[in-house]
mmCIF file of C-alpha atoms in Angstrom:
data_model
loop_
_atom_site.group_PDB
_atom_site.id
_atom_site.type_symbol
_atom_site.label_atom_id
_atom_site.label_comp_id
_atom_site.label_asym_id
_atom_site.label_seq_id
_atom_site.Cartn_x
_atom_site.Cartn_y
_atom_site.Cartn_z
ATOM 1 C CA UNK D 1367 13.465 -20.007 -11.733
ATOM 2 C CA UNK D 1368 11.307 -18.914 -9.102
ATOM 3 C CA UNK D 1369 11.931 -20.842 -5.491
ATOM 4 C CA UNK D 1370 8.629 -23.245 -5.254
ATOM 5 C CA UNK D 1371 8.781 -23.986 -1.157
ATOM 6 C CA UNK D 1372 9.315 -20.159 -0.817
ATOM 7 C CA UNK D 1373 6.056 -19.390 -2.870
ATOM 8 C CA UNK D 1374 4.348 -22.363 -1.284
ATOM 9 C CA UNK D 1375 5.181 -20.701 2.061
ATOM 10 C CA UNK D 1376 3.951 -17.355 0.938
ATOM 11 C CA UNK D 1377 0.744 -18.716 -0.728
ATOM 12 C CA UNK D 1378 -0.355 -20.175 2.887
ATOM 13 C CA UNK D 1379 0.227 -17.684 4.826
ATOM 14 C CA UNK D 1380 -1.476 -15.311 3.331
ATOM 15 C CA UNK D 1381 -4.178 -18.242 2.963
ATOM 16 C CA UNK D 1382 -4.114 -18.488 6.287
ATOM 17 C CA UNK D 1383 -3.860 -14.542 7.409
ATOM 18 C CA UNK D 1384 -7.125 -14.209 5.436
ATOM 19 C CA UNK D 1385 -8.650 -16.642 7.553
ATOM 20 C CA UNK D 1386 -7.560 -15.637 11.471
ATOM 21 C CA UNK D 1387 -5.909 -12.741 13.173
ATOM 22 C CA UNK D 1388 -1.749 -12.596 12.421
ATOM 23 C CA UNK D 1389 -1.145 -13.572 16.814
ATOM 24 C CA UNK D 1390 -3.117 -16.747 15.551
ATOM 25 C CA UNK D 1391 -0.915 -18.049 12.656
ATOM 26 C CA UNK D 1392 2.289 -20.242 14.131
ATOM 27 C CA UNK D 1393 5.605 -21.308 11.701
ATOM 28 C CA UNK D 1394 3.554 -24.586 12.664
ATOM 29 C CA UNK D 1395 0.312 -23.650 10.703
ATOM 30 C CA UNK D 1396 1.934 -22.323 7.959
ATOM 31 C CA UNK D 1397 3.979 -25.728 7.421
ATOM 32 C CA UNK D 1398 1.418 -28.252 7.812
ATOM 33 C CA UNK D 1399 -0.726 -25.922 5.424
ATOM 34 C CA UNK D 1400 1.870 -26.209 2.521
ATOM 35 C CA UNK D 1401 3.359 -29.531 3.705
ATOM 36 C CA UNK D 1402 6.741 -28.765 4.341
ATOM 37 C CA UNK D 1403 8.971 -28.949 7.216
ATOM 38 C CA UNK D 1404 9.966 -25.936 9.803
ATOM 39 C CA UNK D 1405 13.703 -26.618 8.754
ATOM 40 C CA UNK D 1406 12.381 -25.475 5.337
ATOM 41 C CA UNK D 1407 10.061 -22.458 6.504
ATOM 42 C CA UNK D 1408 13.288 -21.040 8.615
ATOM 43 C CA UNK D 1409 15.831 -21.489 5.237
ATOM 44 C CA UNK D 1410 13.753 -19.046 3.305
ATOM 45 C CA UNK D 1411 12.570 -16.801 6.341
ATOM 46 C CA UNK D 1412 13.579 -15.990 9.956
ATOM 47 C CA UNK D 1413 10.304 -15.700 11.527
ATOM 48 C CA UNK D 1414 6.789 -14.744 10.553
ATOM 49 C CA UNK D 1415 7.245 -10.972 10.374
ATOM 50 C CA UNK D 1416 9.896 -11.362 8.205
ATOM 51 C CA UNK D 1417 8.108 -13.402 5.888
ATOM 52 C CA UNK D 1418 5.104 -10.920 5.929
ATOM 53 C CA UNK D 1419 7.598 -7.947 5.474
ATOM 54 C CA UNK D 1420 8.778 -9.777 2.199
ATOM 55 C CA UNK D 1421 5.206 -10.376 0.965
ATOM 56 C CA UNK D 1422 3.889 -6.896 1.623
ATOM 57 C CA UNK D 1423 6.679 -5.353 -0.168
ATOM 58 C CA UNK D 1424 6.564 -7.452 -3.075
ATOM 59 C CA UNK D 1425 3.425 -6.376 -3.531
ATOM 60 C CA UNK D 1426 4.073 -3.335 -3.353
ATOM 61 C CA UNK D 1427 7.131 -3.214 -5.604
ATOM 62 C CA UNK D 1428 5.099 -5.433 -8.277
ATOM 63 C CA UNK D 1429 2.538 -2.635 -8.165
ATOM 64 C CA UNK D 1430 4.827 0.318 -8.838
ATOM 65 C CA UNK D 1431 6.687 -1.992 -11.713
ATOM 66 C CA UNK D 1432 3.002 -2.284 -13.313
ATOM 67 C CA UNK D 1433 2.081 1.514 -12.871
ATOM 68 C CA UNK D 1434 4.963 3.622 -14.380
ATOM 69 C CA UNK D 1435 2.539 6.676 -14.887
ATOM 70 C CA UNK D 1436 -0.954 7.568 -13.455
ATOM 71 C CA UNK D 1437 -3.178 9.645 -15.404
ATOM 72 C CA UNK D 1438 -5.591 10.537 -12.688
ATOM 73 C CA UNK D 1439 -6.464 11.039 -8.905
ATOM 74 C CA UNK D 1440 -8.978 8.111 -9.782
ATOM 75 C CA UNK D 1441 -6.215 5.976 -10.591
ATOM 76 C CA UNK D 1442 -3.957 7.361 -7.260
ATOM 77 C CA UNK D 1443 -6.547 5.703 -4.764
ATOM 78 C CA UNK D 1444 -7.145 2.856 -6.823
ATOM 79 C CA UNK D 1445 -3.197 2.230 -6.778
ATOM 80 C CA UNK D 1446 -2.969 3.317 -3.523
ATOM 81 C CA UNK D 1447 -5.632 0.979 -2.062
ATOM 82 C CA UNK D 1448 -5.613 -2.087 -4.428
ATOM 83 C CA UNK D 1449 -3.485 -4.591 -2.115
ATOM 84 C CA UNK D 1450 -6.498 -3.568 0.543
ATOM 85 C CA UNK D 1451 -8.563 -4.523 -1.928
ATOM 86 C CA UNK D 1452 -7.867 -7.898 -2.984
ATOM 87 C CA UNK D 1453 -6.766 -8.970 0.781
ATOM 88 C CA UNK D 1454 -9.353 -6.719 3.197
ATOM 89 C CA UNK D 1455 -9.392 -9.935 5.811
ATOM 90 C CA UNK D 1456 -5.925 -10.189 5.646
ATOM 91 C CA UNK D 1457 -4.749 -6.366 5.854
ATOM 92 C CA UNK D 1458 -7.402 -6.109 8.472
ATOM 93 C CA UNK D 1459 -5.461 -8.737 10.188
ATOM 94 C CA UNK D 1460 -2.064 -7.156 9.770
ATOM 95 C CA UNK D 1461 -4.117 -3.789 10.759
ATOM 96 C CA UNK D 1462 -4.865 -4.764 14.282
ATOM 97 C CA UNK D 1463 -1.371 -6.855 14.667
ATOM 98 C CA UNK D 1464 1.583 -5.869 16.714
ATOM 99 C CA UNK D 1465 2.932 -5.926 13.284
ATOM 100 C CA UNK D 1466 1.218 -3.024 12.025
ATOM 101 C CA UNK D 1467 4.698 -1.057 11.269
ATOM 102 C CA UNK D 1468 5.169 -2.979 8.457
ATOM 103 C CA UNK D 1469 2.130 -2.641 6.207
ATOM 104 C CA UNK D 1470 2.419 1.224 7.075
ATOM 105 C CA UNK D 1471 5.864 1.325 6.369
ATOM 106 C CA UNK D 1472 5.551 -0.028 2.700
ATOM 107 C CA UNK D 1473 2.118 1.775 2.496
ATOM 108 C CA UNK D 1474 4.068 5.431 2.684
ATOM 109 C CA UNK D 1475 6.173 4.217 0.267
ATOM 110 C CA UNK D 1476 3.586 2.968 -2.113
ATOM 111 C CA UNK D 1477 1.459 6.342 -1.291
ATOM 112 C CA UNK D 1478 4.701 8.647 -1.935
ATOM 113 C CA UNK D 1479 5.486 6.395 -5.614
ATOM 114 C CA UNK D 1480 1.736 7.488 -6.429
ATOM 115 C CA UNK D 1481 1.578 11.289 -5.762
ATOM 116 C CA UNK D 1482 5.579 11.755 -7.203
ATOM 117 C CA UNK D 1483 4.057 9.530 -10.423
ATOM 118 C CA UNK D 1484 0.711 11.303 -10.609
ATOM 119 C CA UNK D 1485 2.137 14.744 -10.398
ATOM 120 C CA UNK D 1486 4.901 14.559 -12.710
ATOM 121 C CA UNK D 1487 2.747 12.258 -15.529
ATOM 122 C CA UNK D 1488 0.343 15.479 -14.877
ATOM 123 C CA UNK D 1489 1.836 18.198 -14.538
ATOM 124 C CA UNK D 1490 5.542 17.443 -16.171
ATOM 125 C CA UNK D 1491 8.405 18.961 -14.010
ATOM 126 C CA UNK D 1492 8.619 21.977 -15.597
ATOM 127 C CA UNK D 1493 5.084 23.061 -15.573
ATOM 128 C CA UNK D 1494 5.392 23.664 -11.830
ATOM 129 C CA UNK D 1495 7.340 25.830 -9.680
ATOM 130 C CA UNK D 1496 9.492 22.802 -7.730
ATOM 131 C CA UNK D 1497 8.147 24.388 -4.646
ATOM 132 C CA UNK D 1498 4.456 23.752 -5.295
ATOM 133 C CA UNK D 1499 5.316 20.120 -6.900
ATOM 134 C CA UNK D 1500 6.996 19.099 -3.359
ATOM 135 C CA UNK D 1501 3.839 21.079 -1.762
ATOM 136 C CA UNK D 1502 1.051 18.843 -4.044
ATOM 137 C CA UNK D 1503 3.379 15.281 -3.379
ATOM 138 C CA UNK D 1504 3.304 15.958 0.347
ATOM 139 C CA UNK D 1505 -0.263 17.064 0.592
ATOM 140 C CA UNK D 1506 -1.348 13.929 -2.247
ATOM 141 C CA UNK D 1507 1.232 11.306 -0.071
ATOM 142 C CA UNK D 1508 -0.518 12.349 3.164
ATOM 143 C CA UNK D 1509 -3.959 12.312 1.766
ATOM 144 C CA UNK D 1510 -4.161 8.638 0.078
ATOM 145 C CA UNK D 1511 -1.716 7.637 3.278
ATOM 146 C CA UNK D 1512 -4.563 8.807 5.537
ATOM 147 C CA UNK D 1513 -7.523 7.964 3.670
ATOM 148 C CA UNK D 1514 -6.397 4.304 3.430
ATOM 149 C CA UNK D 1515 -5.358 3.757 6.901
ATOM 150 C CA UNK D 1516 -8.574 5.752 8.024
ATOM 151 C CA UNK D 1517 -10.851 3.874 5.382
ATOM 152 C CA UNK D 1518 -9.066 0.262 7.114
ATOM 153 C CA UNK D 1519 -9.418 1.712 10.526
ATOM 154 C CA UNK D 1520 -13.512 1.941 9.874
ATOM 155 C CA UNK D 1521 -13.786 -1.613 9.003
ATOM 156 C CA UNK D 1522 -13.243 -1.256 5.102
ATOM 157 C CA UNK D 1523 -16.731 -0.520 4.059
ATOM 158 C CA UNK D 1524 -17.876 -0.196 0.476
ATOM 159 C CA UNK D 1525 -19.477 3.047 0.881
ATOM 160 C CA UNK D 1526 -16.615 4.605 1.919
ATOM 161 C CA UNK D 1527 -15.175 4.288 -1.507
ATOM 162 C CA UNK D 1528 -17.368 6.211 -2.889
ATOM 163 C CA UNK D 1529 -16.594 9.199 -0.371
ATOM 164 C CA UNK D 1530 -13.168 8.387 -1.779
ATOM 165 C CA UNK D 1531 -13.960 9.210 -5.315
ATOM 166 C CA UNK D 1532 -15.969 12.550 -4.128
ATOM 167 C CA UNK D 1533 -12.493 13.170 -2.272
ATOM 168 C CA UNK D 1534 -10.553 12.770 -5.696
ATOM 169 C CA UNK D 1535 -13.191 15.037 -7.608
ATOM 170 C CA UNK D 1536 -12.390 17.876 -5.304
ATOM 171 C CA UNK D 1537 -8.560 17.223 -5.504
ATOM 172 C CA UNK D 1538 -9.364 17.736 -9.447
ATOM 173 C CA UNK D 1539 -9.169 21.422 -8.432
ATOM 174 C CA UNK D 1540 -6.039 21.138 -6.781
ATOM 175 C CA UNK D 1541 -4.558 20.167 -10.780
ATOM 176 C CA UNK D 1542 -5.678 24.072 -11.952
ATOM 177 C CA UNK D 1543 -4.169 25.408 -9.188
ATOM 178 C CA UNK D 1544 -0.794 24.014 -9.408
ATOM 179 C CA UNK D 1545 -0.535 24.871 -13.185
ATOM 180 C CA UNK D 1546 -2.203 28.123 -12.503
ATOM 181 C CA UNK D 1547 0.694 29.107 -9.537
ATOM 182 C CA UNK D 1548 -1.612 31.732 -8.588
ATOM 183 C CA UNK D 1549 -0.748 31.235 -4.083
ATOM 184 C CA UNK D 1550 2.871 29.881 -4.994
ATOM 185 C CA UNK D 1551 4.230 29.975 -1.690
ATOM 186 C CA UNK D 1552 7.919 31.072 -0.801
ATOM 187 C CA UNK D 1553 10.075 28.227 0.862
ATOM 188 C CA UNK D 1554 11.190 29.806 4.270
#
């Protein structure tokens, strides 16, 4: 049975983080917003960047759970970026917080899940040389990694998901070339 004052807690913060700048949200706010007590808030959580550390990998846990393969680069920045998404005042928020470590912390993760999943639902392990599969996760990892935290960095505007897509048409070629092997390079 899920914990009701913990959820309560999570539901107004992020309530609140959508609203004002992370430096601006107290244990106080939070609290008064879900009308509990700070005895309760500091039984579930020891401070605020715990409790956002718990959120943001939840969510991104929950999103690996739902996406056990990923049929397309399409579907690797749409994974990749989907918390952004649905929360752009909040992540924008965390973005410019002293807190910052966090989001990119569980966003690397997230980003590595995506290019290991996309490559092997692909591609199959077998179908490429093991060198050129850790070549394509690394390159795919850094790319959506960068993307999103450039994409955030620019204010998260809507056109710039459409220079997103472009990006992922021209990583299409990338999928011929690993099953080709044609410039397999030698691990020195």
């Amino acid at each position: 049975m899920p914990n009701f004052t913990k959820q309560a807690i999570k539901a107004s913060f992020l309530k609140l983080l959508n609203e004002q700048p992370l430096n601006k949200i107290s244990v106080r706010s939070i609290v008064e917003d879900c009308g509990i007590n700070r005895n309760s808030f500091y039984y579930h959580f020891q401070d605020i960047p715990a409790l956002l550390e718990e959120i943001v990998k939840e969510e991104i846990d929950s999103l690996i759970l739902k996406n056990p393969t990923i049929n397309s680069a399409d579907e690797c920045v749409n994974l990749a970026f989907r918390f952004a998404f649905e929360n752009k005042k909040a992540v924008m928020h965390i973005y410019e917080s002293v807190n910052r470590d966090i989001y990119e912390q569980y966003s690397m993760k997230l980003c590595e899940y995506v290019a290991k999943t996309y490559i092997d639902t692909i591609f199959g392990k077998e179908t490429v040389s093991e060198n050129n599969r850790k070549i394509a996760i690394r390159f795919l990892k850094c790319f959506l990694f960068g993307l999103k935290f450039e994409w955030i960095q620019n204010g998260m505007r809507d056109d710039a998901v459409n220079e997103a897509v472009r990006i992922t048409e021209l990583c299409r070629r990338m999928e011929d070339e690993l099953i080709s092997g044609s410039h397999e390079t030698s691990e020195k």
